[in-house]
Coordinates of C-alpha atoms in Angstrom, one line a residue:
M1 CA -111.7 92.1 3.0
R2 CA -111.7 88.5 4.3
G3 CA -112.8 88.3 7.9
P4 CA -111.1 86.2 10.6
R5 CA -111.7 82.5 10.5
L6 CA -113.5 80.3 13.1
L7 CA -113.6 76.5 13.3
V8 CA -116.6 75.2 15.3
V9 CA -116.5 71.6 16.4
G10 CA -119.9 70.1 16.8
A11 CA -123.3 70.9 15.2
G12 CA -125.5 70.9 18.2
I13 CA -127.4 73.9 19.5
H14 CA -124.2 75.5 20.9
G15 CA -122.1 74.9 17.8
L16 CA -124.8 76.2 15.4
W17 CA -125.5 79.3 17.6
V18 CA -121.8 80.1 17.9
A19 CA -121.5 79.7 14.1
W20 CA -124.4 82.0 13.4
R21 CA -123.2 84.6 15.9
F22 CA -119.8 84.9 14.3
L23 CA -121.1 84.6 10.7
C24 CA -123.4 87.6 11.4
A25 CA -120.3 89.6 12.4
G26 CA -118.5 88.8 9.2
W27 CA -116.3 85.9 10.2
C28 CA -115.5 83.0 7.9
V29 CA -116.9 80.0 9.7
T30 CA -116.2 76.3 9.2
L31 CA -118.3 73.8 11.1
A32 CA -117.0 70.2 11.6
E33 CA -119.4 67.5 12.8
A34 CA -118.5 63.8 13.5
G35 CA -121.9 62.7 12.2
C36 CA -124.0 63.8 9.3
L37 CA -125.2 67.3 8.7
P38 CA -127.7 68.2 9.8
N39 CA -127.2 65.7 12.6
R40 CA -130.7 64.7 13.6
A41 CA -129.3 61.9 15.8
G42 CA -127.6 64.5 18.1
A43 CA -128.8 65.4 21.5
S44 CA -130.1 68.8 20.4
W45 CA -132.6 67.4 17.9
D46 CA -135.8 66.7 19.8
Q47 CA -139.4 68.0 19.7
H48 CA -138.9 70.1 22.8
R49 CA -136.5 71.6 25.3
L50 CA -137.8 73.3 28.5
I51 CA -137.0 76.8 29.5
H52 CA -137.8 77.8 33.0
P53 CA -136.1 79.5 36.1
F54 CA -136.4 76.6 38.5
G55 CA -132.7 75.8 38.3
S56 CA -131.8 79.2 39.5
T57 CA -130.1 79.4 42.9
N58 CA -129.5 83.1 43.0
E59 CA -130.4 86.4 41.3
A60 CA -127.4 86.1 38.9
D61 CA -128.8 82.8 37.6
V62 CA -132.2 84.5 37.0
G63 CA -130.4 87.3 35.2
A64 CA -128.6 84.8 32.9
L65 CA -131.9 83.2 32.0
E66 CA -133.4 86.6 31.2
A67 CA -130.4 87.4 28.9
A68 CA -130.8 84.0 27.2
M69 CA -134.5 84.7 26.6
R70 CA -133.6 88.0 24.9
G71 CA -131.3 86.0 22.7
W72 CA -134.1 83.7 21.6
E73 CA -136.2 86.8 20.8
S74 CA -133.4 88.0 18.5
L75 CA -133.7 84.6 16.6
W76 CA -137.5 84.9 16.3
S77 CA -137.0 88.4 14.9
R78 CA -134.6 87.1 12.3
L79 CA -136.7 84.2 11.4
G80 CA -140.0 86.0 11.3
R81 CA -141.6 83.2 13.3
N82 CA -141.5 82.0 17.0
H83 CA -140.4 78.6 18.1
Y84 CA -141.3 79.2 21.8
R85 CA -144.6 78.3 23.4
Q86 CA -145.2 80.0 26.8
S87 CA -147.0 77.3 28.7
G88 CA -146.1 78.4 32.2
G89 CA -144.3 76.1 34.6
V90 CA -145.0 74.5 37.9
L91 CA -142.3 73.3 40.4
G92 CA -143.2 70.5 42.8
S93 CA -140.3 70.6 45.4
H94 CA -138.0 73.0 47.3
I95 CA -140.7 75.6 46.9
A96 CA -139.6 78.0 49.7
T97 CA -136.0 78.4 48.4
H98 CA -137.0 79.0 44.8
F99 CA -139.8 81.4 45.8
T100 CA -137.3 83.5 47.7
V101 CA -134.8 83.6 44.8
L102 CA -137.3 84.3 42.1
S103 CA -139.2 86.9 44.1
A104 CA -135.9 88.7 44.9
A105 CA -135.1 88.8 41.2
G106 CA -138.5 90.1 40.2
W107 CA -139.5 87.0 38.3
P108 CA -143.3 86.5 38.4
C109 CA -144.2 83.5 40.5
E110 CA -146.7 82.5 43.2
R111 CA -147.6 79.5 45.4
I112 CA -150.6 77.5 44.2
T113 CA -152.9 75.0 45.8
R114 CA -153.8 71.5 44.7
D115 CA -157.1 72.7 43.4
E116 CA -155.4 75.4 41.3
L117 CA -152.9 72.8 40.0
S118 CA -155.7 70.5 39.0
I119 CA -157.1 73.2 36.8
L120 CA -153.7 73.8 35.2
A121 CA -152.8 70.1 34.8
P122 CA -155.8 67.8 34.6
G123 CA -155.2 64.1 35.4
L124 CA -152.5 64.4 38.1
R125 CA -153.0 61.4 40.4
S126 CA -150.8 62.8 43.2
H127 CA -149.7 66.2 44.2
P128 CA -146.5 67.4 46.1
D129 CA -147.2 67.6 49.8
G130 CA -145.3 70.8 50.2
G131 CA -147.3 72.8 47.7
M132 CA -146.4 74.0 44.3
L133 CA -144.8 77.1 42.7
W134 CA -146.2 78.5 39.5
T135 CA -144.7 81.0 37.1
P136 CA -146.3 82.2 33.8
N137 CA -142.8 82.9 32.3
A138 CA -141.7 79.4 31.4
G139 CA -142.4 77.1 28.5
V140 CA -141.2 75.0 25.6
L141 CA -138.6 75.6 23.0
L142 CA -139.4 73.7 19.8
A143 CA -135.9 72.3 19.5
D144 CA -136.0 70.4 16.2
R145 CA -137.6 73.4 14.4
I146 CA -135.0 75.7 15.9
M147 CA -132.1 73.4 14.8
G148 CA -133.5 73.2 11.3
D149 CA -133.8 77.0 11.0
L150 CA -130.3 77.6 12.5
F151 CA -128.8 75.1 10.0
R152 CA -130.6 77.0 7.2
L153 CA -129.4 80.4 8.4
T154 CA -125.8 79.4 8.8
T155 CA -125.9 77.8 5.3
E156 CA -127.3 81.0 3.8
L157 CA -124.6 83.0 5.5
G158 CA -121.9 80.9 3.8
C159 CA -120.9 78.5 6.6
I160 CA -118.6 75.7 5.3
F161 CA -119.6 72.3 6.6
L162 CA -117.4 69.3 7.2
P163 CA -119.7 66.3 7.9
G164 CA -118.3 63.1 9.1
R165 CA -115.1 64.9 10.4
R166 CA -114.1 64.1 13.9
I167 CA -111.6 66.7 15.1
R168 CA -108.7 65.3 17.1
E169 CA -106.9 66.6 20.2
D170 CA -103.7 67.4 18.3
E171 CA -105.6 69.4 15.7
V172 CA -107.2 71.5 18.5
C173 CA -103.9 72.1 20.2
E174 CA -102.0 72.8 17.0
G175 CA -104.7 75.0 15.7
R176 CA -104.7 73.5 12.2
V177 CA -106.9 71.0 10.4
Q178 CA -106.3 69.2 7.2
L179 CA -109.3 69.3 4.8
G180 CA -110.4 66.6 2.4
D181 CA -108.6 68.2 -0.6
G182 CA -105.3 68.1 1.3
A183 CA -105.4 71.9 2.1
W184 CA -104.9 73.1 5.6
L185 CA -107.3 75.2 7.6
E186 CA -105.6 77.4 10.2
P187 CA -108.4 79.3 11.9
D188 CA -108.0 82.3 14.2
L189 CA -110.2 80.7 16.7
I190 CA -111.5 77.2 17.5
V191 CA -114.7 76.5 19.6
V192 CA -115.2 72.9 20.7
A193 CA -118.9 72.3 21.4
C194 CA -119.5 68.6 20.8
G195 CA -121.4 67.8 24.0
A196 CA -120.9 64.2 25.1
D197 CA -117.9 63.8 22.9
S198 CA -116.1 66.8 24.4
S199 CA -113.4 64.8 26.2
Q200 CA -112.4 63.1 22.9
A201 CA -111.4 66.5 21.4
V202 CA -110.2 67.8 24.7
P203 CA -109.0 64.8 26.8
A204 CA -108.1 67.0 29.7
L205 CA -111.8 67.4 30.4
A206 CA -112.3 63.7 31.1
P207 CA -111.8 63.8 34.9
R208 CA -114.3 66.7 35.2
I209 CA -117.2 65.3 33.2
A210 CA -119.2 62.2 32.8
V211 CA -121.4 61.1 29.9
V212 CA -124.9 60.5 31.0
E213 CA -127.9 59.0 29.2
Q214 CA -131.5 60.3 29.8
T215 CA -134.4 58.2 28.6
M216 CA -137.7 60.0 27.7
L217 CA -141.1 58.5 27.0
Y218 CA -143.4 60.1 24.5
F219 CA -147.2 59.9 24.5
T220 CA -150.2 61.3 22.7
A221 CA -152.6 62.7 25.3
P222 CA -156.1 64.2 25.4
R223 CA -156.4 67.8 24.1
A224 CA -156.6 69.3 27.5
W225 CA -152.9 68.5 28.1
A226 CA -151.9 70.8 25.2
S227 CA -152.6 73.8 27.5
A228 CA -150.9 72.3 30.5
P229 CA -147.8 73.9 32.0
I230 CA -144.4 72.2 32.1
L231 CA -144.0 70.3 35.3
I232 CA -140.7 70.1 37.2
D233 CA -139.7 67.8 40.1
F234 CA -142.9 65.8 40.5
G235 CA -143.6 62.2 41.4
P236 CA -142.6 59.9 44.3
Q237 CA -138.9 60.8 44.0
D238 CA -139.4 64.5 43.2
D239 CA -137.6 64.0 39.9
L240 CA -140.2 63.7 37.2
W241 CA -140.5 66.4 34.6
M242 CA -143.0 66.8 31.8
A243 CA -143.2 68.8 28.5
P244 CA -146.8 69.3 27.4
P245 CA -147.9 68.4 23.8
V246 CA -147.8 72.0 22.5
A247 CA -147.8 73.0 18.8
G248 CA -148.4 69.4 17.5
T249 CA -145.7 67.8 19.6
M250 CA -146.1 64.7 21.9
L251 CA -146.3 64.8 25.6
K252 CA -142.8 63.9 27.0
L253 CA -141.8 62.6 30.4
A254 CA -138.5 61.7 32.0
A255 CA -137.0 61.5 35.5
S256 CA -133.8 63.4 36.2
G257 CA -132.9 61.0 39.0
L258 CA -132.8 58.1 36.5
A259 CA -130.3 59.8 34.1
T260 CA -127.3 57.5 34.5
A261 CA -123.7 56.9 33.3
Q262 CA -123.9 53.3 34.5
G263 CA -125.9 51.7 31.6
P264 CA -129.5 51.6 30.4
V265 CA -132.1 53.5 32.3
D266 CA -134.4 51.5 34.6
L267 CA -137.6 51.7 32.5
N268 CA -139.7 49.9 35.1
A269 CA -138.7 52.6 37.7
L270 CA -139.7 55.3 35.3
S271 CA -143.0 53.7 34.5
R272 CA -143.8 53.3 38.2
R273 CA -143.1 57.0 38.8
I274 CA -145.4 58.0 35.9
D275 CA -148.2 55.7 37.0
E276 CA -148.0 56.9 40.6
T277 CA -148.2 60.5 39.5
F278 CA -150.5 60.7 36.5
C279 CA -153.8 59.3 35.5
T280 CA -152.8 58.1 32.1
T281 CA -156.3 57.3 30.8
G282 CA -156.5 58.5 27.2
W283 CA -152.7 58.5 26.8
R284 CA -151.1 56.4 24.1
F285 CA -147.5 55.4 24.3
M286 CA -145.7 56.4 21.0
R287 CA -142.0 55.9 21.4
R288 CA -138.9 56.0 23.6
G289 CA -136.1 58.5 23.1
H290 CA -132.5 58.8 24.4
C291 CA -130.3 61.8 25.0
R292 CA -126.6 61.6 25.8
F293 CA -125.1 64.6 27.5
D294 CA -122.1 65.5 29.6
R295 CA -122.4 66.3 33.3
T296 CA -119.7 68.0 35.4
V297 CA -118.7 66.7 38.8
N298 CA -119.6 70.0 40.5
G299 CA -122.6 70.9 38.3
A300 CA -120.9 74.0 36.8
R301 CA -120.9 74.6 33.1
I302 CA -117.5 74.7 31.4
I303 CA -116.8 77.7 29.1
E304 CA -113.0 78.2 29.0
P305 CA -109.9 78.3 26.9
V306 CA -108.2 75.0 26.1
A307 CA -104.9 74.7 28.0
G308 CA -101.9 75.2 25.8
T309 CA -103.6 77.1 23.0
N310 CA -103.0 80.7 24.2
G311 CA -106.7 81.4 24.1
K312 CA -107.1 80.4 20.4
A313 CA -109.2 77.4 21.3
W314 CA -112.2 77.4 23.6
V315 CA -114.5 74.6 24.9
I316 CA -118.1 74.6 25.9
A317 CA -119.0 71.5 27.9
G318 CA -120.8 70.2 31.0
C319 CA -124.2 71.5 30.1
N320 CA -125.8 68.9 32.4
G321 CA -128.8 68.3 30.1
S322 CA -130.2 71.7 30.6
G323 CA -127.9 73.8 28.4
F324 CA -130.1 74.2 25.3
K325 CA -132.0 77.2 26.7
F326 CA -128.7 79.0 27.4
A327 CA -127.2 78.7 23.9
P328 CA -127.7 82.4 23.0
L329 CA -126.0 83.5 26.2
V330 CA -123.1 81.1 25.8
A331 CA -122.5 82.2 22.2
D332 CA -122.5 85.8 23.3
L333 CA -120.0 85.0 26.1
I334 CA -117.6 83.4 23.6
W335 CA -118.0 86.4 21.4
R336 CA -117.2 88.9 24.1
M337 CA -114.1 86.9 25.0
M338 CA -112.6 87.9 21.6
P339 CA -112.3 91.7 22.1
G340 CA -109.7 92.3 19.5
Y341 CA -111.7 90.6 16.7
S342 CA -115.2 91.4 18.0
E343 CA -114.6 95.1 18.2
A344 CA -113.1 95.3 14.7
M345 CA -116.0 93.3 13.1
A346 CA -119.0 94.6 15.1

């Protein structure tokens, strides 16, 4: 018997994970992408994405991260290989607050000294004055490898792809999309997960989100940096973050405070932050990268039904540049919102 039909809009990490989650449950899934497929120009395609608990403000946030990590484990089990490297992580600001939250949630963490940090991350020129917080349970998701494997898995499960197809607001609201051969697709459910382009498919989101551009600089670095932890909130403005060069990747640096919706990132400001924080002897600049993402006004992610669709269309938006790590949890939340279908197909 033919299963219910899902249309996913956007082939980033959320779109692909939602597609995979529903395909595994027997749904017929079509995935529409405004760009090419696979879309290596999208924000999700990069060497690494960080996964760590330092954005948590309460125990529920920590629990959400733990649930997401279990989701990643399910992907590794399916793939037979692991695209996560546990490097550990160090936080350089707001130590007391995060230590309290993580300790209460039972997440392993401890305060460390400058000498201890120098062993973990050789070549730091300056250290946070207020101490550092270390956790072993943090690391790097190898994003482009994950994306490639998810695209392969969804293909093997029979996902229908519509490359170069931008879905319009009227199609989302009416719940029907015309295909290239003139036929109509009338899915049982639509999930809009197109990141920075979300407000084009769902214009009602426009007052709540802003499109922001983050610039990252990539370097080769001495071998010792390959075993360094991820670094969060370092530098003169407490906004530098670093992904170490694990598993053959490059070392990556960016400053969250320089992510802007007002035009090009100030590269001179970013370079000054890096030079004041790191001894870059032995580093070699390789390239510059850009990531466009949507940020909500209040910082909260948007996972909700699209107004006027009677719950037949949902939107995932406002991931604020840190949503990659939560993709398994988000897909599961969408799944559990469909009790009539999910119980029948589980």
